[in-house]
Coordinates of C-alpha atoms and ligand atoms in Angstrom, one line a residue:
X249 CA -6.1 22.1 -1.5
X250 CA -3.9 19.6 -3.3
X251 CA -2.2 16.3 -2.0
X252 CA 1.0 14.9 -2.7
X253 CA 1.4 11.0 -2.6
X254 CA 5.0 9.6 -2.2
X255 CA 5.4 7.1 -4.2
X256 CA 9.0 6.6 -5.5
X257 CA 10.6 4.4 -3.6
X258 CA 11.6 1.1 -4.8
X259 CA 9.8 -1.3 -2.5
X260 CA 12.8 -3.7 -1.6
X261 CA 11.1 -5.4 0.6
X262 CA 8.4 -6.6 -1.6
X263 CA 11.4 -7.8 -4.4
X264 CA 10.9 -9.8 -6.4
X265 CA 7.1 -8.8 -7.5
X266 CA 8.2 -4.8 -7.2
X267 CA 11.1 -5.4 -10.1
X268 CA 8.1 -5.4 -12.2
X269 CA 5.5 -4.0 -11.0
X270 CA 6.1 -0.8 -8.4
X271 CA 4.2 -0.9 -5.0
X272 CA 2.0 2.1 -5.7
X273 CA 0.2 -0.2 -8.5
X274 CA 0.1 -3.9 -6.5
X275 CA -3.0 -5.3 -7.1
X276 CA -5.1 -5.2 -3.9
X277 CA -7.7 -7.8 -4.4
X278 CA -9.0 -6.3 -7.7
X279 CA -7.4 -2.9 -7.4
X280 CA -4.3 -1.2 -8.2
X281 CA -3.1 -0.4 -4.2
X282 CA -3.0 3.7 -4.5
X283 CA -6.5 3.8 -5.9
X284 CA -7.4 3.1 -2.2
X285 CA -6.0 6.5 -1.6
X286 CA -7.6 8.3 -4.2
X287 CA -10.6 6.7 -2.5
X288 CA -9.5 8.5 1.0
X289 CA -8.3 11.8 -0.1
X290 CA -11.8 11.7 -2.2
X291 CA -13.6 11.6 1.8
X292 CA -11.6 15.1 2.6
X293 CA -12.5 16.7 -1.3
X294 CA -9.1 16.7 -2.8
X295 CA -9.4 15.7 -6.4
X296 CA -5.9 17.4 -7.2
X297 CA -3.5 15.2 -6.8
X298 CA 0.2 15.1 -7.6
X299 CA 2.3 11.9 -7.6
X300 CA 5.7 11.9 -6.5
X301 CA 7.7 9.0 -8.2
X302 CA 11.2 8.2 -8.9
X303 CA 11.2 4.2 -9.3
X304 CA 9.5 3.2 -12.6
X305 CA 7.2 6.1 -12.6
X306 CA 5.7 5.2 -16.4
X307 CA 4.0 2.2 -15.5
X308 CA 1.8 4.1 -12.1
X309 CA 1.2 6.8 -15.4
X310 CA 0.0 3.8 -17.5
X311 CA -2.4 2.8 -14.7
X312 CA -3.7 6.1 -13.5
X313 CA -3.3 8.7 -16.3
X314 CA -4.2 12.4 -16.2
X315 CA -7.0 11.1 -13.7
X316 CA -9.9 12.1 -15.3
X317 CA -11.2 8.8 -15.5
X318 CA -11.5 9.0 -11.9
X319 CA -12.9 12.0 -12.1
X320 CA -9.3 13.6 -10.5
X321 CA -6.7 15.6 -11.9
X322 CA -3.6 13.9 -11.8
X323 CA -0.2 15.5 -12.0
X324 CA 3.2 14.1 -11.9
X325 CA 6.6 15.0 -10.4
X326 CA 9.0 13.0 -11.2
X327 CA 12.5 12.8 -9.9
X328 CA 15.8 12.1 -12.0
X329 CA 17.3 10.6 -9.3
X330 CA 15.5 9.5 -5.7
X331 CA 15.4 12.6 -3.6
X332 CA 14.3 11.3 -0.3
X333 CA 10.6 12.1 1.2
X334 CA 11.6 15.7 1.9
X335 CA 13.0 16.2 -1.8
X336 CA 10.2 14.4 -3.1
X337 CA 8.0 17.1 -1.6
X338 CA 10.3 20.1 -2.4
X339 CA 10.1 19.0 -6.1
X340 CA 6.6 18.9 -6.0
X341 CA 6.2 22.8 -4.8
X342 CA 5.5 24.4 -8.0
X343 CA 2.5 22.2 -8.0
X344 CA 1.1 23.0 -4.9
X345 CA -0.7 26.2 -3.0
X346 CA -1.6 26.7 0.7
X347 CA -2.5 23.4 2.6
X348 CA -1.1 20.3 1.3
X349 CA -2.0 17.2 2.7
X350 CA 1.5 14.7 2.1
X351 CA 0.7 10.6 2.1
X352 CA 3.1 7.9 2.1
X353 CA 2.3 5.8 -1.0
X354 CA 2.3 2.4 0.8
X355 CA -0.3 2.9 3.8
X356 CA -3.7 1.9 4.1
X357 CA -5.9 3.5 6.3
X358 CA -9.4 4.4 7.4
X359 CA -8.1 7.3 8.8
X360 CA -10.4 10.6 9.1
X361 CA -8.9 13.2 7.4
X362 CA -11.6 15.6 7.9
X363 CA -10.9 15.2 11.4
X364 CA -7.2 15.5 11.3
X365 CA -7.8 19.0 9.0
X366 CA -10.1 20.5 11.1
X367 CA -7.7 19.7 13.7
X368 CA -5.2 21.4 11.7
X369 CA -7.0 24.4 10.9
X370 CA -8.2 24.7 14.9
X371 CA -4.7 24.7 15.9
X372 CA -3.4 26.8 13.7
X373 CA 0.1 24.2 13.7
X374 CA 2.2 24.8 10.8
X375 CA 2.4 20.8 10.4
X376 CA -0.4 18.5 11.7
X377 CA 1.0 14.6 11.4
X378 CA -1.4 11.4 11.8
X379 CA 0.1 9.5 14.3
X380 CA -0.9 5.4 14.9
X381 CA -0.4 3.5 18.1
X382 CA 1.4 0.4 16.6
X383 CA 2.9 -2.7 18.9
X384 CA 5.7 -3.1 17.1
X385 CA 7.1 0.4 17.0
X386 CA 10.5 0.0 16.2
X387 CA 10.4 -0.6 12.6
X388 CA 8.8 2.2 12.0
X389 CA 9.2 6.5 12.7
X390 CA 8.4 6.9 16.6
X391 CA 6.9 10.1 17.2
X392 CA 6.9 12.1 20.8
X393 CA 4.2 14.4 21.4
X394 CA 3.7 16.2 25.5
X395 CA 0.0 15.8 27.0
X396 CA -1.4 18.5 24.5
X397 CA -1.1 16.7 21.2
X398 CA 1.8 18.8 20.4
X399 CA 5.0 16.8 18.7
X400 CA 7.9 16.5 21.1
X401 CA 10.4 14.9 19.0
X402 CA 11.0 12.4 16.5
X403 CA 12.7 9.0 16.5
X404 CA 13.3 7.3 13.2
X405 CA 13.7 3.1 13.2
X406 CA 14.9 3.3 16.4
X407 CA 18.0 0.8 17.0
X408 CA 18.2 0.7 20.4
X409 CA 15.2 -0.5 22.5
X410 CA 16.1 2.3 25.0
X411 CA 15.4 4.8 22.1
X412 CA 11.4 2.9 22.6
X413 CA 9.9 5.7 24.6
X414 CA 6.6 5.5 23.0
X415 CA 4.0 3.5 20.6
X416 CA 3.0 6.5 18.7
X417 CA 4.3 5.9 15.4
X418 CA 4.7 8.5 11.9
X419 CA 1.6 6.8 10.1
X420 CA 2.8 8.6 6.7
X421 CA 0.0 11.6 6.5
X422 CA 0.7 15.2 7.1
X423 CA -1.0 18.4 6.4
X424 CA 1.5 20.5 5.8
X425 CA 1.5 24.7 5.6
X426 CA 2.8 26.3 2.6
X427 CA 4.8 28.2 4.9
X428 CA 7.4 25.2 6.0
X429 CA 7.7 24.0 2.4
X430 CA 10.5 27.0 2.5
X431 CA 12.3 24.8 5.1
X432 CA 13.6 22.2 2.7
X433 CA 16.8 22.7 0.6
X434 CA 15.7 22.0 -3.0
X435 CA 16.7 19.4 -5.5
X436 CA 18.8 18.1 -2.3
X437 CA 17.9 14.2 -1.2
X438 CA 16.7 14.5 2.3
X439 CA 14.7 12.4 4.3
X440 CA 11.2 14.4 5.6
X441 CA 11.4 12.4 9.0
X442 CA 14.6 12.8 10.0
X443 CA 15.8 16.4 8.3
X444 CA 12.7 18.6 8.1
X445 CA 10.4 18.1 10.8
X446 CA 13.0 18.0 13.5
X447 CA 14.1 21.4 11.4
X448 CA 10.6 22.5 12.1
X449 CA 10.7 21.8 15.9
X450 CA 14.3 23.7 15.7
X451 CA 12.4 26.4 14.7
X452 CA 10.0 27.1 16.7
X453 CA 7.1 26.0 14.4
X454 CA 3.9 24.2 15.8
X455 CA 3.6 20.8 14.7
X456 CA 0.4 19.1 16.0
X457 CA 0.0 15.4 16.4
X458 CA -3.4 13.6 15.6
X459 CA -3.9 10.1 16.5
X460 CA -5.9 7.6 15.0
X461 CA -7.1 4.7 16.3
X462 CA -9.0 3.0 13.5
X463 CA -7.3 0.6 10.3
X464 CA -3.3 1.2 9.3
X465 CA -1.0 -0.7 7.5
X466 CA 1.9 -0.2 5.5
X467 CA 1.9 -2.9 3.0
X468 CA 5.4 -2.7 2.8
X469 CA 6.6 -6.2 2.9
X470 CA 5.2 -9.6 1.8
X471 CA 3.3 -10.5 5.2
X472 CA 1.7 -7.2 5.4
X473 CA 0.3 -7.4 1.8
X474 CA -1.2 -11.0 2.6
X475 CA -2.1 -9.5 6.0
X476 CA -3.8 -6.6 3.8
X477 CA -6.2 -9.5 1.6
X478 CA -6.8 -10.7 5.2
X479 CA -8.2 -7.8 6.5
X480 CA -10.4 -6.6 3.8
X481 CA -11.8 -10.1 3.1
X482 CA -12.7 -10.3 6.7
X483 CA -14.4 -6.6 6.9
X484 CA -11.6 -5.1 8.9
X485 CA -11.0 -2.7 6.4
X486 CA -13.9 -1.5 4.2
X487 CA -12.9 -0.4 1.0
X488 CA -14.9 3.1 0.0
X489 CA -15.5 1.7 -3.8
X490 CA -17.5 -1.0 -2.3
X491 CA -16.4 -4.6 -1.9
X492 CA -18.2 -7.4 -2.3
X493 CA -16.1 -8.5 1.6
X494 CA -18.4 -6.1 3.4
X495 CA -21.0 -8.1 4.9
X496 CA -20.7 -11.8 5.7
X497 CA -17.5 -13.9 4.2
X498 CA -18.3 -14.1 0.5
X499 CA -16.8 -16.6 -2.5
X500 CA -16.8 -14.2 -4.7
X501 CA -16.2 -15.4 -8.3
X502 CA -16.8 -12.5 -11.3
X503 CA -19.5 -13.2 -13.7
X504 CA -16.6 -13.1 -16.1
X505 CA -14.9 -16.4 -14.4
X506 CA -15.3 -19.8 -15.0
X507 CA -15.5 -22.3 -12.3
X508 CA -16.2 -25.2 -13.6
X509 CA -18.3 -28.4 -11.5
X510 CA -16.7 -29.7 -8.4
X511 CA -14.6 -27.0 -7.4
X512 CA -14.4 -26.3 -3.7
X513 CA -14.4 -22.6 -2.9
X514 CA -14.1 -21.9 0.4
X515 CA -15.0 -18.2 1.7
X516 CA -13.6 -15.7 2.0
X517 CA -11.7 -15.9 -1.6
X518 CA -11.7 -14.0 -4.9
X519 CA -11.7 -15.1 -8.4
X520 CA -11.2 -12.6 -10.6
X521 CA -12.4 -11.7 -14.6
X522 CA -11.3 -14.3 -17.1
X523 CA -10.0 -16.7 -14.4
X524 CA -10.6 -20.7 -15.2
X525 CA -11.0 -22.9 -12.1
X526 CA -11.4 -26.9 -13.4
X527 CA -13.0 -29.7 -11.8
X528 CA -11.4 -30.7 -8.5
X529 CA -9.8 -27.3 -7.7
X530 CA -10.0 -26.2 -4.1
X531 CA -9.8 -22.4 -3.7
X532 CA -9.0 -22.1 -0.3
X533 CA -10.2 -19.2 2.5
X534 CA -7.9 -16.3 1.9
X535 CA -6.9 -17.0 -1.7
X536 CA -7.0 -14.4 -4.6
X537 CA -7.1 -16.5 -8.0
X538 CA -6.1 -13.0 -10.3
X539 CA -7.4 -12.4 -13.8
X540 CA -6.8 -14.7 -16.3
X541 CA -5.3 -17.3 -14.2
X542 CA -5.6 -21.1 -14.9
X543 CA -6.4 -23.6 -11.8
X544 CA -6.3 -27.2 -13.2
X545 CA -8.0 -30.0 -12.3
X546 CA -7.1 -30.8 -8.6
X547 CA -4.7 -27.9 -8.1
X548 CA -5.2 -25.8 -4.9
X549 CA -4.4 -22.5 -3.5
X550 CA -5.2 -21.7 -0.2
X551 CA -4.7 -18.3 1.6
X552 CA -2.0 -17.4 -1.5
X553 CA -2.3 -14.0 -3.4
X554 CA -2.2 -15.4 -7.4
X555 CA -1.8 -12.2 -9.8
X556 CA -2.9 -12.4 -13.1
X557 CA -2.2 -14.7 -15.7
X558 CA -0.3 -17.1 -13.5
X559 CA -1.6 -21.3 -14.6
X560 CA -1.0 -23.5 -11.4
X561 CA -1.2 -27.1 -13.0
X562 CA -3.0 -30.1 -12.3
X563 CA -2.5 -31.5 -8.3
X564 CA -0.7 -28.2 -7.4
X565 CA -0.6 -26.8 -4.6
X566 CA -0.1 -22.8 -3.6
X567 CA -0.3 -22.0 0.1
X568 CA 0.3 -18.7 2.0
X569 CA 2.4 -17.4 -1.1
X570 CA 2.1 -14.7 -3.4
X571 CA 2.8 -15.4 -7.2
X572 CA 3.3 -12.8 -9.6
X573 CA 2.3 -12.2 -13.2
X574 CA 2.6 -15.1 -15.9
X575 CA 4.0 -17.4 -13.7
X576 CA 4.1 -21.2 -14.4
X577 CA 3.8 -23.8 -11.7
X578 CA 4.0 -27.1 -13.0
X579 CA 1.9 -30.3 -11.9
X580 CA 2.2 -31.7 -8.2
X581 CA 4.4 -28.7 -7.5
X582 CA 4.3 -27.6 -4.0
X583 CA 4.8 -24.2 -2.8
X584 CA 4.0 -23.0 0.8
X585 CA 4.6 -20.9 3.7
X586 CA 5.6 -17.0 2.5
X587 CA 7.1 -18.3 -0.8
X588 CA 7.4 -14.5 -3.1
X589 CA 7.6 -15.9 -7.0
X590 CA 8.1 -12.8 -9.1
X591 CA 6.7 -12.6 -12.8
X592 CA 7.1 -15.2 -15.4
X593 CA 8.5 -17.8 -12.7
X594 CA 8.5 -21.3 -13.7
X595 CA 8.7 -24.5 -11.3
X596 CA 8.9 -27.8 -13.5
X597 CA 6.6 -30.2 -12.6
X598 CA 7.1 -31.8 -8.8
X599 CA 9.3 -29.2 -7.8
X600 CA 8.7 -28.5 -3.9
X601 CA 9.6 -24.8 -2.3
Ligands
LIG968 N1 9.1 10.3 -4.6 C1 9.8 9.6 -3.7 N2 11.2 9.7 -3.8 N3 9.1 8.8 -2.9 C2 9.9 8.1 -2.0 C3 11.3 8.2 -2.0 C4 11.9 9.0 -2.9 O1 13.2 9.1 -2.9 N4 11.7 7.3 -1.0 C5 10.6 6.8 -0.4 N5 9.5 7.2 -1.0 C6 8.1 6.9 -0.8 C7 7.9 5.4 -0.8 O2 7.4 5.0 -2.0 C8 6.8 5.2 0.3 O3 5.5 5.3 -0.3 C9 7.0 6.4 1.2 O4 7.8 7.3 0.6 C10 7.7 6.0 2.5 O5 8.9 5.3 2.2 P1 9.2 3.8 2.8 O6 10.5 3.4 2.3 O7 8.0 2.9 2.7 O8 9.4 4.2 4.3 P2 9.1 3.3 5.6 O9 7.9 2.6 5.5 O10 10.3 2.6 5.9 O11 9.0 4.5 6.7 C11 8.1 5.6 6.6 O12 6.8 5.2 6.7 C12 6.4 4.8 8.1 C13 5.0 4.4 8.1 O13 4.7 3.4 7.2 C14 8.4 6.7 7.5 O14 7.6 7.8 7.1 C15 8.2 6.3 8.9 O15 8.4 7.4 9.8 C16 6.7 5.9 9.1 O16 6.5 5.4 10.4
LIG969 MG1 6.6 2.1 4.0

């Protein structure tokens, strides 16, 4: 069994740090964000992977290779143009045999996939989709299933509250037959939620709903990846790799950081390799100080997301903002409340934002 991650779209909504840097490789606390994926297909035995990309697809190569570092086999299918989440999945066919198991490339989850593929295999349902209750259901797919798990209907970004029927929402995983891949037009952009599995219902075909109940996000937008730091650093979700955010609140600095005397760290936080924190800094609950960043004397940076290489000058401060690569934040700047700086940003000293 193979899985098919969809990871080509262009992740608007986390613009400007995506022009540089696609979503499927954010850093999540020290990791690139899909590895946590690898790490969850790894709990169901699928070491095959194929990843679907269209939006800068050699820098996710540069990061995760052929896989066998990982001890995984990665392949690629990469589209010309976007093709949709259906297309995506049609162009990665000749890749794939019986059962696939299809993951949106922005979700994190604790979900069970053992669970949802035994599920799949009891059922014998051509299509078996994870399905989260969510309280805020509208932004997302809505998914209708009758009292015996099986999928009623679908409801994508519903518009109208009316359309609100239910808080079962498309959490981005399917196992998915070989048989219905034959559904999709090929090389054709189409959308998998709103063309093929409603074409799969036309059909006849059984598609089985699974609901989990445990950790989901999609990190899709800037308060959802702070909200992501937020939930690993307080345990909520439990990285498989380990995480040094397991047990109690930690201030975790690498051995490869220096943090010079009289810096304030606060738990929970993260300092990462070849980061400098001087004298007076405060690193505040919340915070990810990336590698190679510079704090200088006095700066601070409380629950803000720094990626690497980013210097925040002396009597800075950084609050509940996320600053890409290389930046440069001058002295006494001030930056707070869900500022997004993309790469190589510069703020001249004193500037306020
Ligand atoms: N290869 C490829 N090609 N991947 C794509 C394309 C494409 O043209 N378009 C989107 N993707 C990938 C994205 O990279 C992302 O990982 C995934 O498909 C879903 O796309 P999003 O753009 O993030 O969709 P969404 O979050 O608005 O909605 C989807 O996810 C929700 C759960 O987070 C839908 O599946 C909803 O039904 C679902 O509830
Ligand atoms: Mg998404």
């Amino acid at each position: 069994m193979k899985a098919v991650i969809l990871a080509g779209g262009e992740g608007t909504r986390l613009r400007p740090l995506t022009l540089t840097v696609p979503k499927p490789v954010v850093p999540v606390v020290d990791r690139p964000f899909l590895a946590h994926q690898l790490d969850l297909l790894a709990r169901v035995g699928v070491t095959e992977i194929v990843f679907s990309l269209a939006y800068q697809p050699e820098r996710i190569q540069a990061v995760f290779g052929d896989g066998r570092a990982r001890g995984l086999r990665i392949h690629y299918a990469v589209e010309e143009t976007p093709l949709g989440t259906g297309g995506a999945v049609k162009n990665a066919e000749p890749l794939l045999d019986d059962v696939t198991i299809v993951l949106n490339g922005d979700v994190l989850t604790d979900a069970d996939l053992p669970g949802a593929l035994h599920a799949h295999r009891e059922s014998g349902a051509a299509a078996t989709l994870v399905l989260t209750p969510v309280p805020n259901p509208a932004a997302y797919g809505l998914v209708e299933t009758d009292g015996e798990g099986r999928v009623r209907s679908f409801i994508e970004k519903p518009t109208d509250p009316s359309q609100i029927t239910c808080d079962t929402i498309n959490a981005g995983i399917y196992v998915l037959d070989a048989s219905t891949l034959s559904l999709m037009p090929p090389r054709e952009n189409h959308s998998i939620e709103r063309v093929f599995f409603p074409a799969l219902l036309r059909r006849g075909d059984l598609v089985r709903a699974w609901v989990h109940r445990g950790y989901w996000i999609d990190i899709g937008t800037p308060e959802k990846y702070m909200q992501v730091h937020r939930d690993i650093m307080d345990g909520r979700f439990k990285p498989r790799h380990g995480s040094p955010f397991n047990g109690a609140p930690a201030a975790w600095v690498s051995p490869h950081a220096r943090v010079e005397e009289g810096v304030e760290l606060t738990a929970p936080c993260f300092v990462d390799d070849g980061a400098v924190i001087k004298t007076g800094a405060r690193i505040g609950p919340y915070s990810v100080v990336g590698r190679q960043c510079h704090v200088e004397e006095h700066a601070a940076v409380e629950r803000a997301i720094v990626w690497a290489n980013t210097r925040i000058s002396q009597d800075a401060t950084v609050s509940r903002s996320i600053l890409g690569r290389h930046c440069h934040i001058g002295r006494r700047v001030h930056i707070d409340d869900g500022s997004v700086l993309g790469d190589k940003s510069m703020l001249t000293d004193y500037s306020r934002l």
